Amino acid sequence: MAKKAIIFDLDGVIVDTAKYHYIAWRKIANDLDFDFSEKDNEQLKGVSRVKSLDYILENGKIQLSQEEKDKFLVAKNDHYLSLISNMDESEMLPGIKELLPALRKAKIPFALGSASKNARRILKALQLTDLFLAIVDGTNVSKAKPDPEVFVIAARKICYAPKNCIVIEDSKAGIEAANTVNMISVGIGSEEILGAADHVLKDTSKLTLEFLKNLINPTRV
Ligand code: B16
Ligand code: MG
């Protein structure tokens, strides 16, 4: 049994969908007559759909009834689904297509821990479902990142203690979630945003089998 296991986030780590979430949220903001910057969007990464809408409405200083909110939540998801409807392998982030089978071959266990309720649909479109030992997504949790629930359930499903799990995340909320339960956190993106992570890699091309093997079994100097 490998000493450590890996928990992958989905959007922004496995697949380049973070940009589509942004496009769909920006349209909602524009429909409500305000704009929503890419910088503000960083706060939404890893955050659930419901919480994201609340953040956007707060940003635009807009109050809506629950019924209106529900309409916007459906509209956002419909738009997002139309943007990803033709998704194929070309949307996978650099190196991931090769990394996942290589991890399997090296007998390093890995699970998915995503806030998205669309995670299973995306994994299926990319034919990745069977590679994961466990899949935990937005349909399995009651608390959104930065709460660690999604990662704790994933760790439990693959029978690894949290401290022996390595979380790969592109969001501030996800890094916070992993750190809360003493998982080893690897941020994919900028040091400025993900500085709280144990390790920060500029993009997934740096997330190599060697890098992960070294986190699992550090080489002594
Ligand atoms: P959905 P992750 C997160 O996925 C996204 O980063 C975040 O932008 C999105 O709002 C959230 O999923 C919910 O997604 O609307 O598809 O249920 O990064 O945790 O894989
Ligand atoms: Mg993400």
mmCIF file of C-alpha atoms and ligand atoms in Angstrom:
data_model
loop_
_atom_site.group_PDB
_atom_site.id
_atom_site.type_symbol
_atom_site.label_atom_id
_atom_site.label_comp_id
_atom_site.label_asym_id
_atom_site.label_seq_id
_atom_site.Cartn_x
_atom_site.Cartn_y
_atom_site.Cartn_z
ATOM 1 C CA MET A 1 0.000 0.000 0.000
ATOM 2 C CA ALA A 2 1.422 3.408 -0.985
ATOM 3 C CA LYS A 3 2.257 5.638 1.980
ATOM 4 C CA LYS A 4 0.143 8.482 0.681
ATOM 5 C CA ALA A 5 -2.801 9.024 -1.635
ATOM 6 C CA ILE A 6 -3.754 11.931 -3.861
ATOM 7 C CA ILE A 7 -7.041 13.840 -3.972
ATOM 8 C CA PHE A 8 -7.539 15.820 -7.153
ATOM 9 C CA ASP A 9 -9.800 18.803 -7.523
ATOM 10 C CA LEU A 10 -11.529 18.838 -10.928
ATOM 11 C CA ASP A 11 -12.161 22.315 -12.356
ATOM 12 C CA GLY A 12 -8.844 24.060 -12.904
ATOM 13 C CA VAL A 13 -6.730 20.979 -12.095
ATOM 14 C CA ILE A 14 -7.896 18.117 -14.316
ATOM 15 C CA VAL A 15 -9.802 20.134 -16.838
ATOM 16 C CA ASP A 16 -9.816 23.715 -18.045
ATOM 17 C CA THR A 17 -13.402 24.481 -17.043
ATOM 18 C CA ALA A 18 -12.677 27.350 -14.617
ATOM 19 C CA LYS A 19 -12.852 29.741 -17.587
ATOM 20 C CA TYR A 20 -16.350 28.482 -18.518
ATOM 21 C CA HIS A 21 -17.603 28.950 -14.951
ATOM 22 C CA TYR A 22 -16.316 32.529 -15.197
ATOM 23 C CA ILE A 23 -17.970 33.199 -18.573
ATOM 24 C CA ALA A 24 -21.305 31.872 -17.282
ATOM 25 C CA TRP A 25 -21.147 33.866 -14.007
ATOM 26 C CA ARG A 26 -20.094 37.027 -15.826
ATOM 27 C CA LYS A 27 -23.168 36.745 -18.055
ATOM 28 C CA ILE A 28 -25.386 36.516 -14.969
ATOM 29 C CA ALA A 29 -23.728 39.658 -13.589
ATOM 30 C CA ASN A 30 -24.092 41.435 -16.933
ATOM 31 C CA ASP A 31 -27.779 40.438 -17.119
ATOM 32 C CA LEU A 32 -28.145 42.120 -13.725
ATOM 33 C CA ASP A 33 -26.397 45.236 -15.123
ATOM 34 C CA PHE A 34 -22.982 45.059 -13.540
ATOM 35 C CA ASP A 35 -19.639 43.551 -14.482
ATOM 36 C CA PHE A 36 -17.662 40.859 -12.773
ATOM 37 C CA SER A 37 -13.875 40.886 -13.095
ATOM 38 C CA GLU A 38 -11.540 37.948 -13.495
ATOM 39 C CA LYS A 39 -9.885 39.025 -10.249
ATOM 40 C CA ASP A 40 -13.200 38.806 -8.355
ATOM 41 C CA ASN A 41 -13.739 35.423 -9.977
ATOM 42 C CA GLU A 42 -10.777 33.995 -8.026
ATOM 43 C CA GLN A 43 -13.033 34.064 -4.941
ATOM 44 C CA LEU A 44 -15.490 31.744 -6.710
ATOM 45 C CA LYS A 45 -13.030 29.021 -7.614
ATOM 46 C CA GLY A 46 -13.843 25.868 -5.667
ATOM 47 C CA VAL A 47 -16.932 27.542 -4.192
ATOM 48 C CA SER A 48 -20.377 25.947 -4.617
ATOM 49 C CA ARG A 49 -22.909 27.252 -7.123
ATOM 50 C CA VAL A 50 -25.221 28.631 -4.436
ATOM 51 C CA LYS A 51 -22.414 30.393 -2.562
ATOM 52 C CA SER A 52 -21.022 31.749 -5.828
ATOM 53 C CA LEU A 53 -24.336 33.413 -6.673
ATOM 54 C CA ASP A 54 -24.520 34.943 -3.190
ATOM 55 C CA TYR A 55 -21.015 36.348 -3.665
ATOM 56 C CA ILE A 56 -21.894 37.792 -7.076
ATOM 57 C CA LEU A 57 -25.083 39.415 -5.798
ATOM 58 C CA GLU A 58 -23.174 40.901 -2.883
ATOM 59 C CA ASN A 59 -20.582 42.193 -5.345
ATOM 60 C CA GLY A 60 -23.302 43.877 -7.420
ATOM 61 C CA LYS A 61 -25.146 45.035 -4.280
ATOM 62 C CA ILE A 62 -28.278 43.264 -5.451
ATOM 63 C CA GLN A 63 -30.929 41.558 -3.369
ATOM 64 C CA LEU A 64 -33.142 38.880 -4.875
ATOM 65 C CA SER A 65 -35.942 36.657 -3.633
ATOM 66 C CA GLN A 66 -35.213 32.934 -3.303
ATOM 67 C CA GLU A 67 -37.377 32.312 -6.373
ATOM 68 C CA GLU A 68 -35.325 34.762 -8.460
ATOM 69 C CA LYS A 69 -32.083 33.287 -7.140
ATOM 70 C CA ASP A 70 -33.214 29.806 -8.164
ATOM 71 C CA LYS A 71 -33.898 31.100 -11.687
ATOM 72 C CA PHE A 72 -30.381 32.535 -11.953
ATOM 73 C CA LEU A 73 -28.842 29.330 -10.602
ATOM 74 C CA VAL A 74 -30.599 27.338 -13.316
ATOM 75 C CA ALA A 75 -29.660 29.912 -15.980
ATOM 76 C CA LYS A 76 -25.985 29.840 -14.931
ATOM 77 C CA ASN A 77 -25.825 26.065 -15.020
ATOM 78 C CA ASP A 78 -27.646 25.841 -18.374
ATOM 79 C CA HIS A 79 -25.165 28.305 -19.867
ATOM 80 C CA TYR A 80 -22.213 26.470 -18.311
ATOM 81 C CA LEU A 81 -23.468 23.123 -19.637
ATOM 82 C CA SER A 82 -23.871 24.570 -23.124
ATOM 83 C CA LEU A 83 -20.288 25.869 -22.970
ATOM 84 C CA ILE A 84 -18.934 22.426 -22.045
ATOM 85 C CA SER A 85 -21.291 20.409 -24.245
ATOM 86 C CA ASN A 86 -18.584 19.575 -26.798
ATOM 87 C CA MET A 87 -15.903 18.960 -24.237
ATOM 88 C CA ASP A 88 -13.241 16.460 -25.183
ATOM 89 C CA GLU A 89 -9.713 15.473 -24.177
ATOM 90 C CA SER A 90 -8.296 18.695 -25.610
ATOM 91 C CA GLU A 91 -9.774 20.507 -22.590
ATOM 92 C CA MET A 92 -7.630 18.501 -20.176
ATOM 93 C CA LEU A 93 -4.904 20.566 -18.537
ATOM 94 C CA PRO A 94 -1.238 20.021 -19.562
ATOM 95 C CA GLY A 95 0.186 16.636 -18.594
ATOM 96 C CA ILE A 96 -2.940 15.335 -16.831
ATOM 97 C CA LYS A 97 -3.888 12.883 -19.578
ATOM 98 C CA GLU A 98 -0.525 11.143 -19.153
ATOM 99 C CA LEU A 99 -0.237 11.623 -15.371
ATOM 100 C CA LEU A 100 -3.402 9.763 -14.312
ATOM 101 C CA PRO A 101 -2.592 6.436 -16.036
ATOM 102 C CA ALA A 102 1.034 6.784 -14.875
ATOM 103 C CA LEU A 103 -0.160 7.084 -11.259
ATOM 104 C CA ARG A 104 -2.279 3.973 -11.734
ATOM 105 C CA LYS A 105 0.702 2.123 -13.149
ATOM 106 C CA ALA A 106 2.828 3.235 -10.181
ATOM 107 C CA LYS A 107 0.056 1.989 -7.841
ATOM 108 C CA ILE A 108 -0.407 5.423 -6.296
ATOM 109 C CA PRO A 109 -4.071 5.710 -5.288
ATOM 110 C CA PHE A 110 -6.066 8.802 -6.197
ATOM 111 C CA ALA A 111 -9.587 10.136 -5.742
ATOM 112 C CA LEU A 112 -11.590 13.132 -6.883
ATOM 113 C CA GLY A 113 -12.721 15.860 -4.475
ATOM 114 C CA SER A 114 -14.677 18.474 -6.404
ATOM 115 C CA ALA A 115 -17.302 21.035 -5.437
ATOM 116 C CA SER A 116 -19.000 20.605 -8.799
ATOM 117 C CA LYS A 117 -22.344 18.877 -9.220
ATOM 118 C CA ASN A 118 -21.323 18.367 -12.855
ATOM 119 C CA ALA A 119 -18.144 16.457 -11.996
ATOM 120 C CA ARG A 120 -19.360 12.997 -13.003
ATOM 121 C CA ARG A 121 -20.661 14.290 -16.335
ATOM 122 C CA ILE A 122 -17.269 15.859 -17.069
ATOM 123 C CA LEU A 123 -15.265 12.780 -16.057
ATOM 124 C CA LYS A 124 -17.513 10.679 -18.277
ATOM 125 C CA ALA A 125 -17.044 13.000 -21.269
ATOM 126 C CA LEU A 126 -13.273 12.715 -20.788
ATOM 127 C CA GLN A 127 -13.478 8.937 -20.199
ATOM 128 C CA LEU A 128 -11.695 9.318 -16.870
ATOM 129 C CA THR A 129 -14.336 7.915 -14.508
ATOM 130 C CA ASP A 130 -12.823 4.453 -14.122
ATOM 131 C CA LEU A 131 -9.362 5.755 -13.278
ATOM 132 C CA PHE A 132 -10.431 7.195 -9.918
ATOM 133 C CA LEU A 133 -10.578 5.003 -6.854
ATOM 134 C CA ALA A 134 -13.359 7.203 -5.437
ATOM 135 C CA ILE A 135 -15.307 10.207 -6.655
ATOM 136 C CA VAL A 136 -16.687 12.772 -4.233
ATOM 137 C CA ASP A 137 -18.419 15.795 -5.712
ATOM 138 C CA GLY A 138 -20.905 18.566 -5.000
ATOM 139 C CA THR A 139 -23.753 16.070 -4.841
ATOM 140 C CA ASN A 140 -22.130 14.231 -1.906
ATOM 141 C CA VAL A 141 -21.463 17.092 0.492
ATOM 142 C CA SER A 142 -23.489 19.433 2.636
ATOM 143 C CA LYS A 143 -20.709 21.923 3.313
ATOM 144 C CA ALA A 144 -18.805 23.715 0.573
ATOM 145 C CA LYS A 145 -15.050 24.404 0.449
ATOM 146 C CA PRO A 146 -13.337 25.995 2.442
ATOM 147 C CA ASP A 147 -15.010 23.400 4.656
ATOM 148 C CA PRO A 148 -12.893 20.239 4.275
ATOM 149 C CA GLU A 149 -15.893 17.866 4.080
ATOM 150 C CA VAL A 150 -15.337 16.893 0.426
ATOM 151 C CA PHE A 151 -11.701 15.929 1.063
ATOM 152 C CA VAL A 152 -12.430 14.180 4.368
ATOM 153 C CA ILE A 153 -15.067 11.989 2.688
ATOM 154 C CA ALA A 154 -12.678 11.241 -0.196
ATOM 155 C CA ALA A 155 -9.904 10.263 2.253
ATOM 156 C CA ARG A 156 -12.299 8.009 4.153
ATOM 157 C CA LYS A 157 -13.485 6.350 0.928
ATOM 158 C CA ILE A 158 -9.958 5.410 -0.082
ATOM 159 C CA CYS A 159 -9.004 4.492 3.513
ATOM 160 C CA TYR A 160 -6.193 7.018 4.014
ATOM 161 C CA ALA A 161 -5.739 9.261 7.047
ATOM 162 C CA PRO A 162 -6.058 12.971 6.151
ATOM 163 C CA LYS A 163 -2.383 13.604 6.979
ATOM 164 C CA ASN A 164 -1.464 11.025 4.337
ATOM 165 C CA CYS A 165 -3.476 12.713 1.605
ATOM 166 C CA ILE A 166 -2.032 15.130 -0.937
ATOM 167 C CA VAL A 167 -4.633 17.581 -2.240
ATOM 168 C CA ILE A 168 -4.145 19.187 -5.658
ATOM 169 C CA GLU A 169 -6.178 22.398 -5.912
ATOM 170 C CA ASP A 170 -6.402 25.572 -7.992
ATOM 171 C CA SER A 171 -8.533 27.524 -5.511
ATOM 172 C CA LYS A 172 -7.845 29.471 -2.346
ATOM 173 C CA ALA A 173 -10.912 27.875 -0.733
ATOM 174 C CA GLY A 174 -9.652 24.373 -1.591
ATOM 175 C CA ILE A 175 -6.173 24.998 -0.179
ATOM 176 C CA GLU A 176 -7.741 26.322 3.013
ATOM 177 C CA ALA A 177 -9.946 23.201 3.183
ATOM 178 C CA ALA A 178 -6.955 20.858 2.803
ATOM 179 C CA ASN A 179 -4.844 22.761 5.333
ATOM 180 C CA THR A 180 -7.643 22.716 7.919
ATOM 181 C CA VAL A 181 -7.399 18.923 8.195
ATOM 182 C CA ASN A 182 -3.590 18.788 7.826
ATOM 183 C CA MET A 183 -3.576 17.326 4.354
ATOM 184 C CA ILE A 184 -0.551 18.147 2.192
ATOM 185 C CA SER A 185 -1.697 20.942 -0.115
ATOM 186 C CA VAL A 186 -0.426 21.589 -3.621
ATOM 187 C CA GLY A 187 -1.703 24.754 -5.282
ATOM 188 C CA ILE A 188 -1.867 25.048 -9.056
ATOM 189 C CA GLY A 189 -1.628 28.710 -10.004
ATOM 190 C CA SER A 190 -0.055 31.830 -8.608
ATOM 191 C CA GLU A 191 1.885 32.084 -5.359
ATOM 192 C CA GLU A 192 0.054 35.344 -4.693
ATOM 193 C CA ILE A 193 -3.330 33.615 -4.513
ATOM 194 C CA LEU A 194 -2.309 30.159 -3.281
ATOM 195 C CA GLY A 195 0.549 31.148 -0.959
ATOM 196 C CA ALA A 196 -1.010 29.199 1.947
ATOM 197 C CA ALA A 197 -0.362 25.900 0.140
ATOM 198 C CA ASP A 198 2.527 23.646 1.165
ATOM 199 C CA HIS A 199 3.699 23.723 -2.452
ATOM 200 C CA VAL A 200 2.683 25.957 -5.358
ATOM 201 C CA LEU A 201 3.161 24.948 -8.991
ATOM 202 C CA LYS A 202 2.631 27.444 -11.799
ATOM 203 C CA ASP A 203 0.553 25.023 -13.869
ATOM 204 C CA THR A 204 -0.199 21.322 -14.233
ATOM 205 C CA SER A 205 2.773 20.734 -16.554
ATOM 206 C CA LYS A 206 4.870 20.958 -13.364
ATOM 207 C CA LEU A 207 2.724 18.328 -11.641
ATOM 208 C CA THR A 208 4.835 15.369 -12.702
ATOM 209 C CA LEU A 209 4.947 11.780 -11.518
ATOM 210 C CA GLU A 210 8.422 12.500 -10.111
ATOM 211 C CA PHE A 211 7.159 15.489 -8.110
ATOM 212 C CA LEU A 212 4.345 13.414 -6.619
ATOM 213 C CA LYS A 213 6.547 10.394 -5.924
ATOM 214 C CA ASN A 214 8.895 12.687 -4.037
ATOM 215 C CA LEU A 215 6.021 13.992 -1.892
ATOM 216 C CA ILE A 216 5.088 10.420 -1.107
ATOM 217 C CA ASN A 217 8.613 9.210 -0.422
ATOM 218 C CA PRO A 218 10.866 12.249 0.065
ATOM 219 C CA THR A 219 14.422 11.603 -1.078
ATOM 220 C CA ARG A 220 16.890 12.095 1.771
ATOM 221 C CA VAL A 221 19.816 14.483 1.313
HETATM 222 P P1 B16 B 1 -21.181 23.360 -10.373
HETATM 223 P P2 B16 B 1 -13.936 22.292 -8.307
HETATM 224 C C1 B16 B 1 -15.960 23.996 -8.495
HETATM 225 O O1 B16 B 1 -15.309 22.847 -8.932
HETATM 226 C C2 B16 B 1 -15.587 25.194 -9.340
HETATM 227 O O2 B16 B 1 -14.241 25.568 -9.098
HETATM 228 C C3 B16 B 1 -16.461 26.369 -8.984
HETATM 229 O O3 B16 B 1 -16.161 27.464 -9.815
HETATM 230 C C4 B16 B 1 -17.935 25.964 -9.152
HETATM 231 O O4 B16 B 1 -18.800 27.034 -8.758
HETATM 232 C C5 B16 B 1 -18.223 24.744 -8.281
HETATM 233 O O5 B16 B 1 -17.342 23.690 -8.663
HETATM 234 C C6 B16 B 1 -19.634 24.258 -8.430
HETATM 235 O O6 B16 B 1 -19.779 23.781 -9.729
HETATM 236 O O7 B16 B 1 -21.938 24.616 -10.626
HETATM 237 O O8 B16 B 1 -20.745 22.638 -11.628
HETATM 238 O O9 B16 B 1 -21.860 22.459 -9.384
HETATM 239 O O10 B16 B 1 -12.907 23.305 -8.643
HETATM 240 O O11 B16 B 1 -14.163 22.085 -6.823
HETATM 241 O O12 B16 B 1 -13.744 20.995 -9.053
HETATM 242 MG MG MG B 2 -10.916 23.908 -8.837
#
